[in-house]
């Protein structure tokens, strides 16, 4: 009994020790031991298992990210996301574009109700300012953010550089053409227009822009650091940089040194406190100009020619300005066609203003090409400027100003819209037409447009395919027919020539000689009598080394033609492919 009892007691001790070491942390307690398990509970469990280690609870403790959020947590997450997104749009509005967005755009943006509308607005905002909307890059946007980075790097002074006055001007108008910088101030010889004399100044800079659109020429902006802390602020008063302005008998102007003026007179009111000098009267008359310039500098830079785009969009015009348009087609590759668009305006329809003895007229031109679905393919915005000596202006009323732009387009149907504005007057005009860009197949004899030109000449090698009116190796300026249906008009003068230009494509090539064989017949016919007045024929055999494409160029002196209406017929006979094509064009001589 004793031996058996000892073994039994030893077994109990071992089980007790094992229970202590195997129990989970915190299992020991002063609480009474639980009662017997329910009748349906298993009689035994694996060592170390407990209700706390059930699969669901263990999963939550191991990976809390897998817990499903409650409805309250979902609402909180949505609210936090909305706040973050709103911060993004507020930053864009109040920081990214704060200096370039117009008041109308800002008001419109604040009226938007959801993020999709805001994203569309931001995309349209940059598109309106993109100088090359037909490309993937937006040069305006890239340059804008480059300017912000530059301003933050160079103009920060206790505040971010984009917030400073210099940063604002740099972001809005870019680098100045010239900067007169005095980073430490010190001794300063005043120019005569500021009163002359010698003084000492705070640090200051004067920025000069030769021209700013919407503001004017020779724009001078002065920044002064009166706190000597690097914070240069823009000022209207050029005397603000004078560190001795309030020091009696110091930093006197030329007149003050000569006893012709008293320093106290500087503080009698006015825009500037420069003091009396030789140009005081002139400076006082320019105060309103300076105020106007200062006010314009505070406004966002104008979006180029947006008034003309509005004309294109709304089609509403008053006080119509007439102009004529011509479109031509020249093959470039199998799937690309060059479409030269020529705009012609009569001098008599342009308002001229005197500029240093020269009469100057300026017309802004906005051009937009869209597909039938309304997708914008090309936009162009350029001014056309005409200078005429004042004494010659009355005699040049019938002369024309010509604008030319060649656009590469794929074959298909397009809509071309052109708006013009007389800058010195109040007249505007709109032209809108559908065009069909031809497809030049490789197996069909075809030609470019037959262009009747008043100028046709070879261009230097360096200018090939570049510049106004340049097509390939030649400068070809079309004479545009008026919108009333009459033909293009030429004057019977000794120097005036009537020029014809056309390209022929896909001439057949002989398999043996590897050369084309074709003839070209030229007939200039008097429309009134239907009789030819000029006839000429040439062939590829006499035209030198040519291939399947050939350029035809002919000229005739206008003085050799009697007044009347004429038609030029060019007939191309391809002896190899047995194809024929005969384009024609009309013109008038007076």
XYZ file of C-alpha atoms in Angstrom:
590
model
C 0.000 0.000 0.000
C 2.760 2.365 0.905
C 4.675 1.744 -2.264
C 1.590 2.075 -4.375
C 0.635 5.251 -2.581
C 4.070 6.777 -3.124
C 3.875 6.188 -6.807
C 0.397 7.673 -6.860
C 1.539 10.756 -4.940
C 4.549 11.154 -7.234
C 2.277 11.015 -10.251
C 0.060 13.711 -8.763
C 3.087 15.965 -8.114
C 4.322 15.531 -11.685
C 0.865 16.316 -13.108
C 0.577 19.389 -10.905
C 3.976 20.764 -12.026
C 3.105 20.059 -15.646
C -0.184 21.898 -15.251
C 1.610 24.959 -13.853
C 4.099 25.168 -16.730
C 1.558 24.352 -19.447
C -1.134 26.775 -18.285
C -1.493 30.012 -20.390
C -0.291 33.322 -18.976
C -2.710 34.722 -16.496
C -4.400 31.355 -15.967
C -3.463 31.269 -12.269
C -6.071 33.080 -10.263
C -7.577 33.272 -6.800
C -10.986 32.542 -8.332
C -12.509 29.195 -7.501
C -11.960 26.484 -10.009
C -14.710 26.096 -12.568
C -17.197 23.335 -12.143
C -17.287 20.212 -14.202
C -17.659 20.617 -17.928
C -21.029 20.161 -19.583
C -22.077 16.648 -20.369
C -21.650 17.217 -24.104
C -18.069 18.558 -23.717
C -15.269 16.273 -24.830
C -13.739 14.263 -22.084
C -10.203 15.361 -22.946
C -8.503 18.125 -24.969
C -5.109 18.603 -26.519
C -2.570 19.965 -24.081
C -2.434 23.775 -24.056
C -5.757 24.318 -25.878
C -8.397 26.641 -24.457
C -11.433 28.625 -25.475
C -9.214 31.705 -26.001
C -7.355 29.897 -28.752
C -10.408 29.146 -30.888
C -9.779 29.538 -34.678
C -11.816 32.793 -35.111
C -10.194 34.589 -32.195
C -6.715 33.435 -33.164
C -7.270 34.760 -36.699
C -8.274 38.211 -35.384
C -5.277 38.412 -33.116
C -2.830 37.312 -35.849
C -4.114 39.565 -38.746
C -6.298 42.472 -37.557
C -6.304 43.946 -41.131
C -8.691 41.197 -42.164
C -11.338 42.415 -39.796
C -14.327 43.872 -41.644
C -14.903 47.559 -40.819
C -18.121 48.563 -39.214
C -20.558 50.960 -40.866
C -19.332 53.735 -38.585
C -15.724 53.083 -39.613
C -16.709 53.116 -43.313
C -18.337 56.549 -42.925
C -15.261 57.880 -41.155
C -13.008 56.571 -43.929
C -15.151 58.224 -46.633
C -15.135 61.524 -44.768
C -11.329 61.401 -44.387
C -10.907 60.617 -48.099
C -13.178 63.519 -49.054
C -11.140 65.883 -46.902
C -7.908 64.707 -48.522
C -9.324 65.084 -52.022
C -10.673 68.534 -51.240
C -7.173 69.510 -50.109
C -5.823 68.514 -53.521
C -8.295 70.730 -55.389
C -7.836 73.614 -52.941
C -4.069 73.403 -53.427
C -4.514 73.463 -57.207
C -6.801 76.497 -57.002
C -5.012 78.477 -54.287
C -1.409 77.579 -55.061
C -0.759 75.921 -58.424
C -2.758 78.330 -60.606
C -3.514 81.163 -58.190
C -1.651 83.728 -60.343
C -2.916 82.655 -63.782
C -6.560 81.660 -63.260
C -9.122 84.302 -64.238
C -11.884 85.494 -61.934
C -14.494 83.875 -64.184
C -12.660 80.535 -64.112
C -12.243 80.690 -60.346
C -15.951 81.388 -59.836
C -16.888 78.568 -62.212
C -14.587 76.107 -60.435
C -16.132 76.911 -57.061
C -19.593 76.121 -58.443
C -18.648 72.539 -59.402
C -20.393 69.878 -57.332
C -18.272 66.737 -57.702
C -14.707 65.608 -58.334
C -15.397 64.390 -61.863
C -16.480 67.884 -62.875
C -13.399 69.341 -61.183
C -11.080 66.948 -63.022
C -12.705 67.849 -66.349
C -12.395 71.539 -65.526
C -8.679 71.223 -64.733
C -8.054 69.324 -67.966
C -9.912 71.962 -69.988
C -8.075 74.742 -68.107
C -4.707 73.526 -69.391
C -6.032 72.715 -72.863
C -7.211 76.298 -73.313
C -3.650 77.463 -72.777
C -1.864 74.731 -74.762
C -0.042 76.340 -77.731
C 0.121 72.979 -79.531
C -3.098 71.105 -78.682
C -2.439 68.556 -81.432
C 0.536 67.115 -79.522
C 0.668 65.125 -76.303
C 2.879 67.698 -74.563
C 1.406 70.861 -73.077
C 4.286 73.315 -73.240
C 2.397 75.985 -71.310
C 1.705 73.671 -68.382
C 5.285 72.379 -68.301
C 6.689 75.913 -68.410
C 4.266 77.034 -65.672
C 5.425 74.396 -63.200
C 9.051 75.045 -64.137
C 8.523 78.694 -63.212
C 6.976 77.717 -59.875
C 10.007 75.551 -59.087
C 12.369 78.368 -60.066
C 10.469 80.903 -57.952
C 10.556 78.624 -54.904
C 14.286 78.170 -55.324
C 15.275 81.795 -55.933
C 12.674 84.078 -54.327
C 11.821 82.457 -50.986
C 12.145 84.767 -47.969
C 10.278 83.490 -44.942
C 7.466 82.554 -47.347
C 7.536 80.187 -50.341
C 8.961 81.796 -53.458
C 5.694 81.445 -55.389
C 3.968 83.687 -52.817
C 6.481 86.540 -53.145
C 5.987 89.461 -55.519
C 9.010 88.526 -57.603
C 7.813 84.925 -57.743
C 4.361 86.037 -58.837
C 5.701 88.194 -61.674
C 8.073 85.430 -62.764
C 5.297 82.821 -62.798
C 2.914 85.090 -64.691
C 5.282 86.648 -67.230
C 8.460 84.585 -67.224
C 12.036 85.869 -66.934
C 12.548 89.579 -67.493
C 14.462 90.728 -70.556
C 16.758 92.749 -68.316
C 17.316 93.001 -64.529
C 19.094 95.854 -62.771
C 19.959 94.253 -59.411
C 21.269 95.943 -56.265
C 21.233 93.035 -53.779
C 23.015 94.998 -51.039
C 21.714 98.493 -51.727
C 24.292 101.154 -50.836
C 25.374 104.237 -52.758
C 23.082 105.031 -55.676
C 23.342 107.677 -58.357
C 19.774 108.596 -59.145
C 18.902 108.887 -62.841
C 17.717 112.324 -63.887
C 14.078 111.199 -64.205
C 14.171 110.303 -60.480
C 15.570 113.703 -59.494
C 19.310 113.109 -59.810
C 21.766 113.383 -56.940
C 23.371 110.703 -54.756
C 21.736 108.694 -51.987
C 21.931 105.329 -50.243
C 19.323 102.654 -50.931
C 17.810 99.501 -49.556
C 18.361 96.390 -51.684
C 16.235 96.640 -54.829
C 15.755 95.226 -58.322
C 14.267 96.702 -61.482
C 12.854 94.244 -64.009
C 12.413 95.326 -67.615
C 10.137 93.555 -70.099
C 10.330 94.737 -73.691
C 6.710 93.737 -74.289
C 3.952 92.063 -72.275
C 0.742 91.167 -74.070
C -2.199 93.093 -72.710
C 0.073 95.491 -70.766
C 2.336 97.228 -73.248
C 5.919 97.902 -74.231
C 8.890 98.781 -72.012
C 7.280 97.542 -68.806
C 9.424 98.425 -65.781
C 8.735 96.716 -62.429
C 10.619 97.706 -59.276
C 11.007 95.499 -56.170
C 12.369 96.857 -52.865
C 13.603 95.022 -49.752
C 12.950 97.662 -47.071
C 13.225 95.117 -44.239
C 16.702 93.965 -45.388
C 15.409 90.395 -45.000
C 15.273 89.248 -48.617
C 11.555 89.971 -49.022
C 11.445 92.163 -52.147
C 7.980 93.650 -52.619
C 6.690 95.342 -55.766
C 6.310 99.084 -55.448
C 4.818 101.944 -57.424
C 6.901 104.580 -55.619
C 10.485 104.537 -56.880
C 11.546 106.630 -53.885
C 10.713 103.747 -51.538
C 14.193 102.303 -52.090
C 15.777 105.552 -50.787
C 17.139 104.667 -47.331
C 17.857 108.350 -46.580
C 14.463 109.673 -47.597
C 13.443 110.508 -44.033
C 16.883 111.705 -42.940
C 17.091 115.536 -42.924
C 19.591 117.050 -45.383
C 20.759 113.614 -46.580
C 20.352 111.961 -49.977
C 19.336 115.235 -51.632
C 18.193 115.440 -55.241
C 19.871 117.668 -57.808
C 17.400 120.531 -57.307
C 17.578 120.182 -53.510
C 21.364 120.446 -53.600
C 21.103 123.572 -55.754
C 18.572 125.171 -53.400
C 15.837 125.062 -56.056
C 13.652 122.734 -53.993
C 13.101 121.740 -50.389
C 13.202 118.104 -49.276
C 10.009 118.547 -47.263
C 8.129 119.164 -50.535
C 8.502 115.471 -51.355
C 5.834 114.618 -48.793
C 3.035 116.812 -50.107
C 1.122 113.892 -51.595
C 1.202 112.188 -54.931
C 1.980 108.746 -56.275
C 5.758 109.037 -55.762
C 8.011 110.957 -53.376
C 10.944 111.474 -55.701
C 11.365 115.175 -55.118
C 11.529 118.020 -57.613
C 13.748 117.621 -60.655
C 14.123 118.481 -64.351
C 11.488 115.914 -65.357
C 9.007 116.425 -62.517
C 6.287 117.718 -64.836
C 6.650 114.732 -67.154
C 6.560 112.285 -64.236
C 3.314 113.738 -62.917
C 1.622 113.313 -66.297
C 2.654 109.640 -66.381
C 1.162 108.790 -62.986
C -2.073 107.503 -64.469
C -0.128 105.355 -66.962
C 1.895 103.854 -64.103
C -1.262 103.192 -62.083
C -2.903 101.529 -65.089
C 0.171 99.376 -65.717
C 0.370 98.408 -62.038
C -3.293 97.406 -62.091
C -2.857 95.290 -65.229
C 0.111 93.507 -63.675
C -2.125 92.267 -60.877
C -4.512 90.523 -63.283
C -3.856 87.018 -64.653
C -2.187 86.949 -68.084
C -4.808 86.917 -70.844
C -5.531 83.647 -72.612
C -4.332 84.262 -76.160
C -7.093 85.184 -78.641
C -9.837 83.688 -76.443
C -12.268 86.279 -77.800
C -11.751 84.813 -81.267
C -12.306 81.287 -79.998
C -15.577 82.463 -78.477
C -16.607 83.745 -81.911
C -15.891 80.307 -83.370
C -17.873 78.634 -80.578
C -20.887 80.953 -80.590
C -21.006 81.994 -84.277
C -22.290 85.424 -83.183
C -20.694 88.366 -85.003
C -21.505 92.044 -85.270
C -19.729 94.591 -87.462
C -18.466 91.919 -89.857
C -14.916 92.078 -91.190
C -14.602 90.511 -94.674
C -11.727 88.227 -95.655
C -11.080 85.444 -98.165
C -9.751 81.928 -97.646
C -8.194 79.305 -99.912
C -7.329 75.681 -99.097
C -4.936 73.491 -101.110
C -3.737 69.888 -100.871
C -0.213 68.575 -101.378
C 0.809 64.930 -100.875
C 3.472 64.286 -98.230
C 3.262 60.523 -97.623
C 0.751 57.808 -98.358
C -1.345 58.753 -95.308
C -0.405 62.391 -94.711
C -1.462 65.405 -96.778
C -0.163 68.955 -96.378
C -3.104 71.371 -96.333
C -1.935 74.974 -96.905
C -4.628 77.442 -95.772
C -4.302 80.992 -97.085
C -6.171 83.938 -95.525
C -6.293 87.207 -97.458
C -7.443 90.584 -96.106
C -7.662 93.860 -97.983
C -5.840 96.857 -96.524
C -9.056 98.856 -96.829
C -10.694 96.567 -94.249
C -7.869 96.935 -91.688
C -7.674 99.808 -89.222
C -4.224 101.409 -89.227
C -2.714 103.386 -86.347
C 0.256 105.742 -86.515
C 3.389 104.285 -84.925
C 6.466 106.541 -85.139
C 5.429 107.894 -88.518
C 4.461 104.489 -89.897
C 0.877 103.320 -90.308
C 0.544 99.912 -88.651
C -2.382 97.527 -88.919
C -2.683 94.339 -86.861
C -5.132 91.485 -87.312
C -5.345 88.520 -84.928
C -6.194 85.204 -86.582
C -7.572 82.123 -84.828
C -7.873 78.869 -86.776
C -9.370 75.571 -85.670
C -9.678 72.262 -87.529
C -12.033 69.590 -86.171
C -13.260 66.173 -87.248
C -16.929 65.526 -87.975
C -17.319 64.257 -84.402
C -16.049 67.574 -83.033
C -12.595 66.400 -81.985
C -10.047 69.227 -82.270
C -7.221 68.271 -84.623
C -5.362 71.567 -84.997
C -5.545 75.105 -83.609
C -3.448 78.087 -84.640
C -3.290 81.587 -83.148
C -1.136 84.276 -84.742
C -1.179 88.004 -85.416
C -0.652 89.485 -88.874
C 1.040 92.902 -88.881
C 1.216 95.332 -91.799
C 3.383 98.468 -91.848
C 2.843 101.131 -94.529
C 4.476 104.581 -94.799
C 1.844 107.137 -93.892
C 2.039 108.903 -97.252
C 1.504 105.659 -99.184
C -1.480 104.324 -97.235
C -4.213 105.888 -99.445
C -2.649 104.324 -102.553
C -2.437 100.827 -101.060
C -6.099 100.379 -100.112
C -6.529 97.579 -102.667
C -3.382 95.747 -101.576
C -3.776 92.577 -99.537
C -2.293 91.171 -96.349
C -1.851 87.402 -96.641
C -1.571 84.826 -93.858
C -0.543 81.238 -94.697
C -0.414 78.092 -92.598
C 0.279 74.548 -93.789
C -1.312 71.818 -91.661
C -0.461 68.100 -91.965
C -3.707 66.091 -91.970
C -4.766 62.549 -92.695
C -7.222 61.888 -95.535
C -10.824 62.420 -94.485
C -13.499 65.035 -93.815
C -12.793 68.035 -91.591
C -14.323 71.318 -90.574
C -12.174 74.442 -90.781
C -13.166 77.506 -88.745
C -11.281 80.797 -88.935
C -11.956 83.943 -86.911
C -10.220 87.305 -87.431
C -10.153 90.472 -85.357
C -9.037 93.966 -86.317
C -6.921 94.934 -83.281
C -7.080 98.705 -83.827
C -10.765 98.636 -84.726
C -13.827 96.755 -83.560
C -14.480 94.483 -86.556
C -14.435 90.698 -86.455
C -15.046 88.017 -89.038
C -15.749 84.280 -89.211
C -15.255 81.705 -91.975
C -16.406 78.107 -91.616
C -16.276 75.348 -94.245
C -16.096 71.592 -94.531
C -13.150 70.185 -96.488
C -12.330 66.731 -97.805
C -8.633 65.879 -97.636
C -8.012 63.511 -100.586
C -6.441 60.097 -100.291
C -3.532 59.608 -102.692
C -3.461 55.890 -103.528
C -0.218 54.437 -104.891
C -1.672 53.029 -108.124
C -3.728 55.989 -109.327
C -2.473 58.984 -111.289
C -3.243 62.100 -109.251
C -2.171 65.705 -108.676
C -1.945 68.270 -105.939
C -4.064 71.400 -106.100
C -3.352 73.566 -109.126
C -2.198 76.796 -107.485
C -2.381 80.137 -109.317
C 0.222 82.259 -107.530
C 1.439 85.842 -107.653
C 4.851 84.824 -106.245
C 6.781 81.690 -107.175
C 10.513 81.397 -106.594
C 13.098 78.892 -105.331
C 14.161 79.184 -101.694
C 17.679 78.841 -100.224
C 18.657 75.336 -99.158
C 18.469 76.248 -95.465
C 14.840 77.379 -95.870
C 13.561 74.330 -97.757
C 10.146 73.235 -96.406
C 10.114 76.011 -93.773
C 8.681 79.512 -93.627
C 5.660 81.270 -95.074
C 4.397 79.953 -98.444
C 7.233 77.411 -98.742
C 6.254 74.078 -100.284
C 9.239 71.812 -100.752
C 11.897 73.666 -102.748
C 9.778 76.678 -103.705
C 7.987 79.667 -102.253
C 4.492 79.668 -103.723
C 2.108 82.442 -102.615
C -1.439 81.728 -103.846
C -3.612 84.511 -105.167
C -6.910 84.045 -103.274
C -10.197 84.369 -105.116
C -12.816 86.639 -103.484
C -15.777 85.108 -101.685
C -18.263 86.498 -104.247
C -17.302 83.799 -106.732
C -15.127 85.924 -108.969
C -11.716 84.511 -109.975
C -8.403 85.611 -108.467
C -7.363 88.924 -109.980
C -3.988 90.001 -111.457
C -2.980 93.500 -112.603
C -1.520 94.061 -116.070
C 1.774 95.482 -114.917
C 5.302 95.029 -116.128
C 6.449 93.273 -112.952
C 3.373 91.134 -112.315
C 3.525 87.483 -113.319
C 0.828 84.836 -113.316
C 2.398 81.647 -111.944
C 1.107 78.067 -112.034
C 2.308 75.359 -109.646
C 1.235 71.727 -109.392
C 2.660 68.328 -108.465
C 1.881 65.076 -110.298
C 1.952 61.783 -108.389
C 2.214 58.088 -109.321
C 3.502 58.332 -112.876
C 4.103 54.876 -114.329
C 7.742 53.771 -114.543
C 9.072 51.690 -117.440
C 10.443 48.352 -116.229
C 13.409 48.486 -118.610
C 14.477 52.147 -118.441
C 13.174 52.752 -114.892
C 11.905 56.106 -116.118
C 8.411 57.566 -116.548
C 6.973 58.493 -119.913
C 4.367 61.237 -119.907
C 3.368 64.456 -121.668
C 2.069 67.685 -120.123
C -0.150 70.012 -122.155
C -0.719 73.616 -121.025
C -3.601 75.658 -122.444
C -4.514 79.173 -121.289
C -8.017 79.768 -122.645
C -9.949 83.033 -122.882
C -13.241 82.144 -121.177
C -15.239 84.714 -123.157
C -14.179 83.331 -126.559
C -13.276 79.789 -125.430
C -10.131 80.048 -127.550
C -6.624 79.234 -126.332
C -4.246 82.189 -126.205
C -1.230 80.191 -125.000
C -0.458 76.548 -125.790
C 2.560 74.506 -124.793
C 3.498 70.834 -124.494
C 6.453 69.165 -122.808
C 7.386 65.590 -121.984
C 9.337 63.749 -119.340
C 12.090 63.071 -121.906
C 13.044 66.770 -121.878
C 12.662 67.297 -118.136
C 15.843 65.614 -116.951
C 16.085 62.947 -114.291
C 12.622 62.633 -112.720
C 10.774 59.817 -111.009
C 7.145 58.920 -110.442
C 6.532 62.404 -108.954
C 7.125 65.640 -110.836
C 6.576 69.321 -110.003
C 5.204 71.534 -112.779
C 5.967 75.270 -112.663
C 5.064 77.790 -115.344
C 4.876 81.580 -115.469
C 3.519 84.156 -117.869
C 3.738 87.940 -117.718
C 0.357 89.458 -116.918
C 1.115 92.254 -119.390
C 0.996 89.672 -122.212
C -2.670 88.939 -121.523
C -5.532 91.234 -122.440
C -8.029 92.164 -119.716
C -10.503 89.348 -119.181
C -11.142 86.006 -117.506
C -8.924 83.050 -118.316
C -8.737 79.345 -117.556
C -5.539 77.342 -117.297
C -5.963 73.694 -118.369
C -3.170 71.216 -117.686
C -3.557 67.767 -119.206
C -1.311 64.949 -117.983
C -1.029 61.849 -120.227
C 0.782 58.889 -118.684
C 1.979 56.729 -121.571
C 2.848 53.787 -119.316
C -0.185 53.446 -117.042
C -2.458 54.823 -119.804
C -4.083 57.192 -117.326
C -5.035 60.809 -117.953
C -5.872 63.683 -115.622
C -6.735 67.290 -116.506
C -7.072 69.821 -113.633
C -7.937 73.455 -114.339
C -8.169 76.831 -112.602
C -9.498 80.276 -113.497
C -8.054 83.745 -112.981
C -8.725 87.272 -114.199
C -6.521 90.035 -115.584
C -7.355 93.736 -115.527
